[in-house]
Each structure stands twice: as C-alpha cells, then as structure tokens.
C-alpha cells in the first residue's frame, strides 16, 4: 500500500481535530486531504464541523468493509477533487453517503472512480440524488403520456388532448414473471395497487436531469407491460380533466378514446458504473 502524507499540523488541528482523529488510523493521506480541503469552509461556516465529522465517520465505516488486499492509497490525490465538489452539499445525509462511497471506492483497487463522477453529484439536487438512489435499488421507472381523441366527432380534434407525462416508481423490485402481458387488461388494471405497488413521482425535473445526463435510458423490452393497465386506471380516476371527459362520454354517441403511451426507464451503462461505485450494499 502506498499512503501519501499531507501536512495536517499547525493551525489545521483545532478545526479538523475530530475528523483527523477518526481518519488518521486509516490513512494520514486521507486525514490530510480532509484537512487541506475543508479547513477554510469550516472556518468560514460553509461546512459545519459536525458535518465534516459525519462524513469522516461514514468514510471510516465503509473503509472497514474493504478487504485488506484491495486497499490502495495511490489514488489519494483524487480525494481533493472529491472533497472540493462535496463542500456545498455536506449538510445533507444523502450527499454525505454518496461522497463517502466515492472516497472509499477511490482507494479500492477493484473499482475505478472517474473524476467526473463527483462533478455529476455536485450538480444534483437532493431530489435528483434521491431518484438516482431509487434506480440503484428498484431498477425501473415508468412514464405515461395520456392522450384522448374522438375521431368520429363532427368537429375534428374537439376531444384531442395531450396531458403532461406522468412518472411512476415501484415500491419493490420488478418481477418479470408478474409483469408479463397476457392481454387481460381488466385483470391487470387491478393487479397493481397505488401506494402498495407503485407511487407517483412528484418531481419530474429530477427524472429529466438523470435522463439528460445519461444516467438512465429507455428500456425497450416489453417485459413490463402488465403494469400499464393499472397506471392507466390510476390516471383516469385521479385526473380532473379525464374524469370530466368520462362523464361527458355518457352523452356522446361515439365515445372519447383514451390512448396512453407508455415507456419504461432503467439505468444506462453510466448509471450502472455509478451504482457499482456509490451503492455499497
């Protein structure tokens, strides 16, 4: 093992002494990196000492899980970037968990931490980090774009509407056997229960961040079709415009047709890389 020593003496000690005491038994280099990067942010109140200490403890606890033969301190210079990127997010336990995983993975020779990983996390909001962690555990998210039309109505386009896309998360891990589509819509629309089996994502902008940054991608397989009737039923019974159209349908000779469009999303190759680094089970 090659441990890199940074000077943590002098006026750094009163500010980072707790974190230093936690980390020095692991590595003088890690303790020095914490001291070097976080001294001024702590001194000026950007980072609280208790947050610094919590990050140090999380790092120590995860470090203790690495097999001794996998420990390699030669990548410690990367720690300065990881810690610099973390400065404005350390008040969040969720972000401390992500950064401590990055730090520990950077000294595990079986893993490769790329510098831009911390740049991605630095640009995340808490909701975006939470949704990324959701994908690490539950694998799938569903998009439903509800549309309606009545092609037989005398004035073309009268009942042609497009709703904003809605997104749904699973409460458990997907089961491909359960989600098989046997064209039994009436059966499947009651098979998956809101809150018990799925729930609606209320922060669609967090989904767009993960998609636009290549962390997730569309899943083009048809293994998940069985859940779609339940999502359609949920929207038609909880959307005010849809409910009004359903009522109006009763007086129409030719009924309005609702035609949802469905998509499923999964981790991309980049997302899987991040999971291997950040999701330390």
PDB file of C-alpha atoms in Angstrom:
ATOM      1  CA  UNK A   1       0.000   0.000   0.000  1.00  0.00           C
ATOM      2  CA  UNK A   2       1.219   3.486  -0.813  1.00  0.00           C
ATOM      3  CA  UNK A   3      -0.058   6.090   1.664  1.00  0.00           C
ATOM      4  CA  UNK A   4       0.522   9.725   0.729  1.00  0.00           C
ATOM      5  CA  UNK A   5       1.178  12.032   3.667  1.00  0.00           C
ATOM      6  CA  UNK A   6      -0.116  15.602   3.682  1.00  0.00           C
ATOM      7  CA  UNK A   7       0.861  18.015   6.441  1.00  0.00           C
ATOM      8  CA  UNK A   8      -2.027  18.284   8.908  1.00  0.00           C
ATOM      9  CA  UNK A   9      -0.109  20.060  11.638  1.00  0.00           C
ATOM     10  CA  UNK A  10      -0.289  23.660  12.782  1.00  0.00           C
ATOM     11  CA  UNK A  11      -3.447  25.729  12.624  1.00  0.00           C
ATOM     12  CA  UNK A  12      -5.491  22.966  10.966  1.00  0.00           C
ATOM     13  CA  UNK A  13      -5.661  20.831  14.091  1.00  0.00           C
ATOM     14  CA  UNK A  14      -8.195  22.853  16.133  1.00  0.00           C
ATOM     15  CA  UNK A  15     -10.613  22.916  13.204  1.00  0.00           C
ATOM     16  CA  UNK A  16     -10.415  19.362  11.911  1.00  0.00           C
ATOM     17  CA  UNK A  17      -9.197  17.524  15.002  1.00  0.00           C
ATOM     18  CA  UNK A  18     -12.283  15.270  15.302  1.00  0.00           C
ATOM     19  CA  UNK A  19     -12.219  14.193  11.655  1.00  0.00           C
ATOM     20  CA  UNK A  20      -8.449  13.779  11.859  1.00  0.00           C
ATOM     21  CA  UNK A  21      -8.767  11.518  14.897  1.00  0.00           C
ATOM     22  CA  UNK A  22     -11.294   9.385  13.011  1.00  0.00           C
ATOM     23  CA  UNK A  23      -9.310   9.146   9.770  1.00  0.00           C
ATOM     24  CA  UNK A  24      -5.647   9.107  10.807  1.00  0.00           C
ATOM     25  CA  UNK A  25      -5.803   5.430  11.911  1.00  0.00           C
ATOM     26  CA  UNK A  26      -6.906   4.628   8.355  1.00  0.00           C
ATOM     27  CA  UNK A  27      -4.510   6.880   6.497  1.00  0.00           C
ATOM     28  CA  UNK A  28      -2.553  10.067   7.145  1.00  0.00           C
ATOM     29  CA  UNK A  29      -3.196  10.882   3.493  1.00  0.00           C
ATOM     30  CA  UNK A  30      -6.981  10.753   3.820  1.00  0.00           C
ATOM     31  CA  UNK A  31      -6.873  12.774   7.037  1.00  0.00           C
ATOM     32  CA  UNK A  32      -4.598  15.289   5.328  1.00  0.00           C
ATOM     33  CA  UNK A  33      -6.909  15.624   2.315  1.00  0.00           C
ATOM     34  CA  UNK A  34      -9.870  16.337   4.612  1.00  0.00           C
ATOM     35  CA  UNK A  35      -7.816  18.936   6.476  1.00  0.00           C
ATOM     36  CA  UNK A  36      -6.439  20.567   3.330  1.00  0.00           C
ATOM     37  CA  UNK A  37      -9.801  20.946   1.560  1.00  0.00           C
ATOM     38  CA  UNK A  38     -12.226  21.527   4.422  1.00  0.00           C
ATOM     39  CA  UNK A  39     -10.245  23.815   6.732  1.00  0.00           C
ATOM     40  CA  UNK A  40     -11.394  27.119   5.204  1.00  0.00           C
ATOM     41  CA  UNK A  41     -15.013  26.045   4.526  1.00  0.00           C
ATOM     42  CA  UNK A  42     -15.293  25.059   8.201  1.00  0.00           C
ATOM     43  CA  UNK A  43     -13.537  28.216   9.365  1.00  0.00           C
ATOM     44  CA  UNK A  44     -15.982  30.404   7.408  1.00  0.00           C
ATOM     45  CA  UNK A  45     -19.069  28.400   8.327  1.00  0.00           C
ATOM     46  CA  UNK A  46     -19.722  26.912   4.886  1.00  0.00           C
ATOM     47  CA  UNK A  47     -19.286  23.425   6.333  1.00  0.00           C
ATOM     48  CA  UNK A  48     -20.097  22.622   9.947  1.00  0.00           C
ATOM     49  CA  UNK A  49     -17.630  20.600  11.997  1.00  0.00           C
ATOM     50  CA  UNK A  50     -20.384  18.098  12.799  1.00  0.00           C
ATOM     51  CA  UNK A  51     -20.947  17.553   9.043  1.00  0.00           C
ATOM     52  CA  UNK A  52     -17.224  17.070   8.484  1.00  0.00           C
ATOM     53  CA  UNK A  53     -17.146  14.574  11.337  1.00  0.00           C
ATOM     54  CA  UNK A  54     -20.187  12.725   9.965  1.00  0.00           C
ATOM     55  CA  UNK A  55     -18.510  12.424   6.548  1.00  0.00           C
ATOM     56  CA  UNK A  56     -15.342  11.145   8.213  1.00  0.00           C
ATOM     57  CA  UNK A  57     -17.278   8.535  10.198  1.00  0.00           C
ATOM     58  CA  UNK A  58     -19.165   7.345   7.107  1.00  0.00           C
ATOM     59  CA  UNK A  59     -15.850   7.085   5.250  1.00  0.00           C
ATOM     60  CA  UNK A  60     -14.259   5.108   8.090  1.00  0.00           C
ATOM     61  CA  UNK A  61     -17.202   2.703   8.371  1.00  0.00           C
ATOM     62  CA  UNK A  62     -17.202   1.951   4.638  1.00  0.00           C
ATOM     63  CA  UNK A  63     -13.409   1.683   4.541  1.00  0.00           C
ATOM     64  CA  UNK A  64     -13.598  -1.056   7.169  1.00  0.00           C
ATOM     65  CA  UNK A  65     -15.646  -3.153   4.725  1.00  0.00           C
ATOM     66  CA  UNK A  66     -12.916  -3.233   2.058  1.00  0.00           C
ATOM     67  CA  UNK A  67     -10.872  -6.460   2.062  1.00  0.00           C
ATOM     68  CA  UNK A  68      -7.318  -5.665   3.117  1.00  0.00           C
ATOM     69  CA  UNK A  69      -5.885  -6.966  -0.147  1.00  0.00           C
ATOM     70  CA  UNK A  70      -7.968  -4.446  -2.150  1.00  0.00           C
ATOM     71  CA  UNK A  71      -6.775  -1.308  -0.346  1.00  0.00           C
ATOM     72  CA  UNK A  72      -4.600   1.018  -2.429  1.00  0.00           C
ATOM     73  CA  UNK A  73      -3.825   4.594  -1.326  1.00  0.00           C
ATOM     74  CA  UNK A  74      -2.095   5.642  -4.557  1.00  0.00           C
ATOM     75  CA  UNK A  75      -5.222   7.494  -5.746  1.00  0.00           C
ATOM     76  CA  UNK A  76      -5.426   9.797  -2.729  1.00  0.00           C
ATOM     77  CA  UNK A  77      -4.685  12.968  -4.798  1.00  0.00           C
ATOM     78  CA  UNK A  78      -8.136  12.469  -6.381  1.00  0.00           C
ATOM     79  CA  UNK A  79      -9.626  12.980  -2.910  1.00  0.00           C
ATOM     80  CA  UNK A  80      -9.022  16.712  -3.096  1.00  0.00           C
ATOM     81  CA  UNK A  81     -11.407  16.990  -6.065  1.00  0.00           C
ATOM     82  CA  UNK A  82     -14.000  14.705  -4.472  1.00  0.00           C
ATOM     83  CA  UNK A  83     -13.937  16.748  -1.268  1.00  0.00           C
ATOM     84  CA  UNK A  84     -13.965  20.100  -3.074  1.00  0.00           C
ATOM     85  CA  UNK A  85     -17.057  19.022  -5.004  1.00  0.00           C
ATOM     86  CA  UNK A  86     -18.750  17.972  -1.766  1.00  0.00           C
ATOM     87  CA  UNK A  87     -18.381  21.259   0.120  1.00  0.00           C
ATOM     88  CA  UNK A  88     -21.819  22.774  -0.544  1.00  0.00           C
ATOM     89  CA  UNK A  89     -23.757  19.529  -0.059  1.00  0.00           C
ATOM     90  CA  UNK A  90     -22.414  18.129   3.202  1.00  0.00           C
ATOM     91  CA  UNK A  91     -25.427  19.344   5.186  1.00  0.00           C
ATOM     92  CA  UNK A  92     -27.391  16.518   3.508  1.00  0.00           C
ATOM     93  CA  UNK A  93     -27.017  12.999   4.874  1.00  0.00           C
ATOM     94  CA  UNK A  94     -27.862  11.619   1.443  1.00  0.00           C
ATOM     95  CA  UNK A  95     -24.967  13.504  -0.165  1.00  0.00           C
ATOM     96  CA  UNK A  96     -22.572  12.599   2.652  1.00  0.00           C
ATOM     97  CA  UNK A  97     -23.419   8.974   1.931  1.00  0.00           C
ATOM     98  CA  UNK A  98     -22.670   9.432  -1.788  1.00  0.00           C
ATOM     99  CA  UNK A  99     -19.379  11.251  -1.256  1.00  0.00           C
ATOM    100  CA  UNK A 100     -18.153   8.822   1.404  1.00  0.00           C
ATOM    101  CA  UNK A 101     -18.831   5.994  -1.067  1.00  0.00           C
ATOM    102  CA  UNK A 102     -16.847   7.855  -3.739  1.00  0.00           C
ATOM    103  CA  UNK A 103     -13.946   8.395  -1.350  1.00  0.00           C
ATOM    104  CA  UNK A 104     -13.817   4.776  -0.233  1.00  0.00           C
ATOM    105  CA  UNK A 105     -14.207   3.406  -3.767  1.00  0.00           C
ATOM    106  CA  UNK A 106     -11.253   5.562  -4.847  1.00  0.00           C
ATOM    107  CA  UNK A 107      -8.968   3.562  -2.533  1.00  0.00           C
ATOM    108  CA  UNK A 108     -10.410   0.192  -3.545  1.00  0.00           C
ATOM    109  CA  UNK A 109      -8.258  -1.115  -6.389  1.00  0.00           C
ATOM    110  CA  UNK A 110     -11.126  -3.250  -7.705  1.00  0.00           C
ATOM    111  CA  UNK A 111     -13.050  -0.071  -8.614  1.00  0.00           C
ATOM    112  CA  UNK A 112     -12.412   2.875 -10.905  1.00  0.00           C
ATOM    113  CA  UNK A 113     -13.594   6.294  -9.748  1.00  0.00           C
ATOM    114  CA  UNK A 114     -13.595   8.746 -12.641  1.00  0.00           C
ATOM    115  CA  UNK A 115     -13.188  12.436 -11.724  1.00  0.00           C
ATOM    116  CA  UNK A 116     -16.421  13.466 -13.436  1.00  0.00           C
ATOM    117  CA  UNK A 117     -18.484  11.243 -11.119  1.00  0.00           C
ATOM    118  CA  UNK A 118     -18.205  13.827  -8.357  1.00  0.00           C
ATOM    119  CA  UNK A 119     -18.956  16.613 -10.861  1.00  0.00           C
ATOM    120  CA  UNK A 120     -22.256  14.905 -11.666  1.00  0.00           C
ATOM    121  CA  UNK A 121     -23.158  14.593  -7.996  1.00  0.00           C
ATOM    122  CA  UNK A 122     -22.146  18.204  -7.335  1.00  0.00           C
ATOM    123  CA  UNK A 123     -24.743  19.352  -9.882  1.00  0.00           C
ATOM    124  CA  UNK A 124     -27.538  17.254  -8.358  1.00  0.00           C
ATOM    125  CA  UNK A 125     -30.376  18.500  -6.212  1.00  0.00           C
ATOM    126  CA  UNK A 126     -31.471  16.369  -3.241  1.00  0.00           C
ATOM    127  CA  UNK A 127     -34.435  15.105  -5.291  1.00  0.00           C
ATOM    128  CA  UNK A 128     -32.163  14.058  -8.144  1.00  0.00           C
ATOM    129  CA  UNK A 129     -29.845  12.209  -5.773  1.00  0.00           C
ATOM    130  CA  UNK A 130     -32.840  10.525  -4.165  1.00  0.00           C
ATOM    131  CA  UNK A 131     -34.175   9.395  -7.548  1.00  0.00           C
ATOM    132  CA  UNK A 132     -30.759   8.059  -8.569  1.00  0.00           C
ATOM    133  CA  UNK A 133     -30.676   6.008  -5.373  1.00  0.00           C
ATOM    134  CA  UNK A 134     -34.170   4.772  -6.245  1.00  0.00           C
ATOM    135  CA  UNK A 135     -32.863   3.441  -9.577  1.00  0.00           C
ATOM    136  CA  UNK A 136     -29.954   1.751  -7.798  1.00  0.00           C
ATOM    137  CA  UNK A 137     -32.424  -0.239  -5.715  1.00  0.00           C
ATOM    138  CA  UNK A 138     -35.622  -0.604  -7.760  1.00  0.00           C
ATOM    139  CA  UNK A 139     -34.245  -0.569 -11.334  1.00  0.00           C
ATOM    140  CA  UNK A 140     -37.297   0.773 -13.199  1.00  0.00           C
ATOM    141  CA  UNK A 141     -39.423   3.897 -13.586  1.00  0.00           C
ATOM    142  CA  UNK A 142     -42.477   4.220 -15.839  1.00  0.00           C
ATOM    143  CA  UNK A 143     -43.675   7.153 -17.945  1.00  0.00           C
ATOM    144  CA  UNK A 144     -47.293   7.528 -19.034  1.00  0.00           C
ATOM    145  CA  UNK A 145     -48.379  10.116 -21.604  1.00  0.00           C
ATOM    146  CA  UNK A 146     -52.165  10.199 -21.576  1.00  0.00           C
ATOM    147  CA  UNK A 147     -53.939  11.250 -24.789  1.00  0.00           C
ATOM    148  CA  UNK A 148     -57.569  11.344 -25.855  1.00  0.00           C
ATOM    149  CA  UNK A 149     -59.444  11.655 -29.131  1.00  0.00           C
ATOM    150  CA  UNK A 150     -62.841  11.162 -30.710  1.00  0.00           C
ATOM    151  CA  UNK A 151     -62.188  10.662 -34.425  1.00  0.00           C
ATOM    152  CA  UNK A 152     -65.901  10.300 -35.201  1.00  0.00           C
ATOM    153  CA  UNK A 153     -66.953  13.621 -33.659  1.00  0.00           C
ATOM    154  CA  UNK A 154     -68.350  16.112 -36.177  1.00  0.00           C
ATOM    155  CA  UNK A 155     -65.649  18.722 -35.476  1.00  0.00           C
ATOM    156  CA  UNK A 156     -62.259  17.113 -35.868  1.00  0.00           C
ATOM    157  CA  UNK A 157     -59.939  17.477 -32.907  1.00  0.00           C
ATOM    158  CA  UNK A 158     -62.630  18.536 -30.415  1.00  0.00           C
ATOM    159  CA  UNK A 159     -61.635  15.876 -27.909  1.00  0.00           C
ATOM    160  CA  UNK A 160     -57.987  15.606 -28.845  1.00  0.00           C
ATOM    161  CA  UNK A 161     -55.919  16.291 -25.729  1.00  0.00           C
ATOM    162  CA  UNK A 162     -52.389  15.589 -24.599  1.00  0.00           C
ATOM    163  CA  UNK A 163     -51.539  15.503 -20.921  1.00  0.00           C
ATOM    164  CA  UNK A 164     -48.136  16.199 -19.387  1.00  0.00           C
ATOM    165  CA  UNK A 165     -46.116  12.984 -18.947  1.00  0.00           C
ATOM    166  CA  UNK A 166     -46.547  11.380 -15.536  1.00  0.00           C
ATOM    167  CA  UNK A 167     -43.926   9.198 -13.861  1.00  0.00           C
ATOM    168  CA  UNK A 168     -44.371   6.234 -11.548  1.00  0.00           C
ATOM    169  CA  UNK A 169     -41.990   4.422  -9.230  1.00  0.00           C
ATOM    170  CA  UNK A 170     -42.149   0.924  -7.812  1.00  0.00           C
ATOM    171  CA  UNK A 171     -42.249   0.129  -4.121  1.00  0.00           C
ATOM    172  CA  UNK A 172     -40.390  -3.157  -4.631  1.00  0.00           C
ATOM    173  CA  UNK A 173     -38.077  -4.760  -7.139  1.00  0.00           C
ATOM    174  CA  UNK A 174     -39.559  -5.656 -10.541  1.00  0.00           C
ATOM    175  CA  UNK A 175     -40.701  -9.206 -11.221  1.00  0.00           C
ATOM    176  CA  UNK A 176     -40.632 -10.094 -14.912  1.00  0.00           C
ATOM    177  CA  UNK A 177     -42.974 -13.032 -14.397  1.00  0.00           C
ATOM    178  CA  UNK A 178     -45.584 -10.823 -12.747  1.00  0.00           C
ATOM    179  CA  UNK A 179     -45.331  -8.094 -15.378  1.00  0.00           C
ATOM    180  CA  UNK A 180     -45.974 -10.358 -18.350  1.00  0.00           C
ATOM    181  CA  UNK A 181     -48.747  -9.072 -20.584  1.00  0.00           C
ATOM    182  CA  UNK A 182     -51.425 -11.612 -21.461  1.00  0.00           C
ATOM    183  CA  UNK A 183     -53.844  -9.010 -22.913  1.00  0.00           C
ATOM    184  CA  UNK A 184     -56.079  -9.226 -19.862  1.00  0.00           C
ATOM    185  CA  UNK A 185     -56.456  -5.512 -19.234  1.00  0.00           C
ATOM    186  CA  UNK A 186     -59.399  -5.810 -16.842  1.00  0.00           C
ATOM    187  CA  UNK A 187     -57.437  -8.252 -14.725  1.00  0.00           C
ATOM    188  CA  UNK A 188     -54.179  -6.303 -14.767  1.00  0.00           C
ATOM    189  CA  UNK A 189     -55.687  -2.890 -14.027  1.00  0.00           C
ATOM    190  CA  UNK A 190     -56.491  -4.113 -10.519  1.00  0.00           C
ATOM    191  CA  UNK A 191     -53.363  -6.191 -10.028  1.00  0.00           C
ATOM    192  CA  UNK A 192     -51.049  -3.333  -9.049  1.00  0.00           C
ATOM    193  CA  UNK A 193     -52.258  -1.134  -6.218  1.00  0.00           C
ATOM    194  CA  UNK A 194     -51.306   2.557  -5.783  1.00  0.00           C
ATOM    195  CA  UNK A 195     -49.004   3.148  -2.785  1.00  0.00           C
ATOM    196  CA  UNK A 196     -48.705  -0.599  -2.210  1.00  0.00           C
ATOM    197  CA  UNK A 197     -47.046  -1.490  -5.531  1.00  0.00           C
ATOM    198  CA  UNK A 198     -46.331   1.893  -7.150  1.00  0.00           C
ATOM    199  CA  UNK A 199     -46.499   5.615  -6.459  1.00  0.00           C
ATOM    200  CA  UNK A 200     -46.303   8.796  -8.495  1.00  0.00           C
ATOM    201  CA  UNK A 201     -43.091  10.802  -8.850  1.00  0.00           C
ATOM    202  CA  UNK A 202     -43.832  14.416  -7.940  1.00  0.00           C
ATOM    203  CA  UNK A 203     -40.534  15.872  -9.168  1.00  0.00           C
ATOM    204  CA  UNK A 204     -40.386  15.209 -12.936  1.00  0.00           C
ATOM    205  CA  UNK A 205     -37.444  17.608 -13.268  1.00  0.00           C
ATOM    206  CA  UNK A 206     -35.319  15.123 -11.311  1.00  0.00           C
ATOM    207  CA  UNK A 207     -36.167  12.455 -13.894  1.00  0.00           C
ATOM    208  CA  UNK A 208     -35.127  14.814 -16.699  1.00  0.00           C
ATOM    209  CA  UNK A 209     -31.782  15.515 -15.009  1.00  0.00           C
ATOM    210  CA  UNK A 210     -30.926  11.805 -14.857  1.00  0.00           C
ATOM    211  CA  UNK A 211     -32.077  11.270 -18.447  1.00  0.00           C
ATOM    212  CA  UNK A 212     -30.273  14.313 -19.879  1.00  0.00           C
ATOM    213  CA  UNK A 213     -27.044  13.373 -18.104  1.00  0.00           C
ATOM    214  CA  UNK A 214     -27.099   9.815 -19.419  1.00  0.00           C
ATOM    215  CA  UNK A 215     -27.599   8.119 -16.052  1.00  0.00           C
ATOM    216  CA  UNK A 216     -30.818   6.436 -17.201  1.00  0.00           C
ATOM    217  CA  UNK A 217     -32.147   5.358 -20.585  1.00  0.00           C
ATOM    218  CA  UNK A 218     -35.315   3.930 -22.089  1.00  0.00           C
ATOM    219  CA  UNK A 219     -35.901   0.208 -21.641  1.00  0.00           C
ATOM    220  CA  UNK A 220     -37.323  -1.038 -24.943  1.00  0.00           C
ATOM    221  CA  UNK A 221     -38.181  -4.517 -23.710  1.00  0.00           C
ATOM    222  CA  UNK A 222     -41.839  -5.446 -23.299  1.00  0.00           C
ATOM    223  CA  UNK A 223     -41.388  -7.369 -20.070  1.00  0.00           C
ATOM    224  CA  UNK A 224     -43.149  -4.699 -18.021  1.00  0.00           C
ATOM    225  CA  UNK A 225     -46.397  -4.301 -19.999  1.00  0.00           C
ATOM    226  CA  UNK A 226     -48.523  -5.898 -17.302  1.00  0.00           C
ATOM    227  CA  UNK A 227     -48.331  -2.863 -15.021  1.00  0.00           C
ATOM    228  CA  UNK A 228     -49.546  -0.406 -17.656  1.00  0.00           C
ATOM    229  CA  UNK A 229     -53.312  -1.057 -17.249  1.00  0.00           C
ATOM    230  CA  UNK A 230     -53.011  -0.250 -13.537  1.00  0.00           C
ATOM    231  CA  UNK A 231     -51.216   3.015 -14.318  1.00  0.00           C
ATOM    232  CA  UNK A 232     -53.886   3.929 -16.870  1.00  0.00           C
ATOM    233  CA  UNK A 233     -56.640   3.266 -14.346  1.00  0.00           C
ATOM    234  CA  UNK A 234     -54.858   5.389 -11.752  1.00  0.00           C
ATOM    235  CA  UNK A 235     -54.632   8.365 -14.115  1.00  0.00           C
ATOM    236  CA  UNK A 236     -58.205   8.094 -15.360  1.00  0.00           C
ATOM    237  CA  UNK A 237     -59.558   8.003 -11.814  1.00  0.00           C
ATOM    238  CA  UNK A 238     -57.340  10.766 -10.401  1.00  0.00           C
ATOM    239  CA  UNK A 239     -57.117  13.384 -13.152  1.00  0.00           C
ATOM    240  CA  UNK A 240     -59.839  16.052 -13.147  1.00  0.00           C
ATOM    241  CA  UNK A 241     -59.858  16.606 -16.911  1.00  0.00           C
ATOM    242  CA  UNK A 242     -60.041  12.871 -17.587  1.00  0.00           C
ATOM    243  CA  UNK A 243     -62.877  12.448 -15.076  1.00  0.00           C
ATOM    244  CA  UNK A 244     -64.850  15.249 -16.761  1.00  0.00           C
ATOM    245  CA  UNK A 245     -64.391  13.634 -20.171  1.00  0.00           C
ATOM    246  CA  UNK A 246     -65.528  10.281 -18.809  1.00  0.00           C
ATOM    247  CA  UNK A 247     -68.723  11.933 -17.543  1.00  0.00           C
ATOM    248  CA  UNK A 248     -69.224  13.653 -20.901  1.00  0.00           C
ATOM    249  CA  UNK A 249     -68.722  10.315 -22.635  1.00  0.00           C
ATOM    250  CA  UNK A 250     -72.058   9.132 -21.291  1.00  0.00           C
ATOM    251  CA  UNK A 251     -73.924  11.583 -23.526  1.00  0.00           C
ATOM    252  CA  UNK A 252     -71.892  11.001 -26.687  1.00  0.00           C
ATOM    253  CA  UNK A 253     -72.906   8.646 -29.471  1.00  0.00           C
ATOM    254  CA  UNK A 254     -69.272   7.862 -30.201  1.00  0.00           C
ATOM    255  CA  UNK A 255     -67.199   7.724 -27.011  1.00  0.00           C
ATOM    256  CA  UNK A 256     -63.939   9.521 -26.410  1.00  0.00           C
ATOM    257  CA  UNK A 257     -60.983   7.163 -26.630  1.00  0.00           C
ATOM    258  CA  UNK A 258     -58.108   7.364 -24.157  1.00  0.00           C
ATOM    259  CA  UNK A 259     -54.822   6.189 -25.638  1.00  0.00           C
ATOM    260  CA  UNK A 260     -51.949   6.270 -23.162  1.00  0.00           C
ATOM    261  CA  UNK A 261     -48.390   5.959 -24.418  1.00  0.00           C
ATOM    262  CA  UNK A 262     -46.023   4.079 -22.114  1.00  0.00           C
ATOM    263  CA  UNK A 263     -42.280   3.984 -21.595  1.00  0.00           C
ATOM    264  CA  UNK A 264     -40.019   2.283 -19.071  1.00  0.00           C
ATOM    265  CA  UNK A 265     -36.623   3.586 -17.955  1.00  0.00           C
ATOM    266  CA  UNK A 266     -33.626   1.797 -16.473  1.00  0.00           C
ATOM    267  CA  UNK A 267     -30.021   2.566 -15.557  1.00  0.00           C
ATOM    268  CA  UNK A 268     -27.729   3.195 -18.525  1.00  0.00           C
ATOM    269  CA  UNK A 269     -24.183   1.852 -18.664  1.00  0.00           C
ATOM    270  CA  UNK A 270     -23.069   5.059 -16.909  1.00  0.00           C
ATOM    271  CA  UNK A 271     -25.786   4.558 -14.304  1.00  0.00           C
ATOM    272  CA  UNK A 272     -24.548   1.025 -13.686  1.00  0.00           C
ATOM    273  CA  UNK A 273     -20.995   2.342 -13.292  1.00  0.00           C
ATOM    274  CA  UNK A 274     -22.219   4.825 -10.692  1.00  0.00           C
ATOM    275  CA  UNK A 275     -24.158   2.109  -8.898  1.00  0.00           C
ATOM    276  CA  UNK A 276     -21.035  -0.046  -8.618  1.00  0.00           C
ATOM    277  CA  UNK A 277     -19.197   2.904  -7.050  1.00  0.00           C
ATOM    278  CA  UNK A 278     -21.917   4.522  -4.940  1.00  0.00           C
ATOM    279  CA  UNK A 279     -24.273   1.738  -3.905  1.00  0.00           C
ATOM    280  CA  UNK A 280     -22.214  -0.145  -1.354  1.00  0.00           C
ATOM    281  CA  UNK A 281     -24.516  -2.916  -0.122  1.00  0.00           C
TER     282      UNK A 281
END
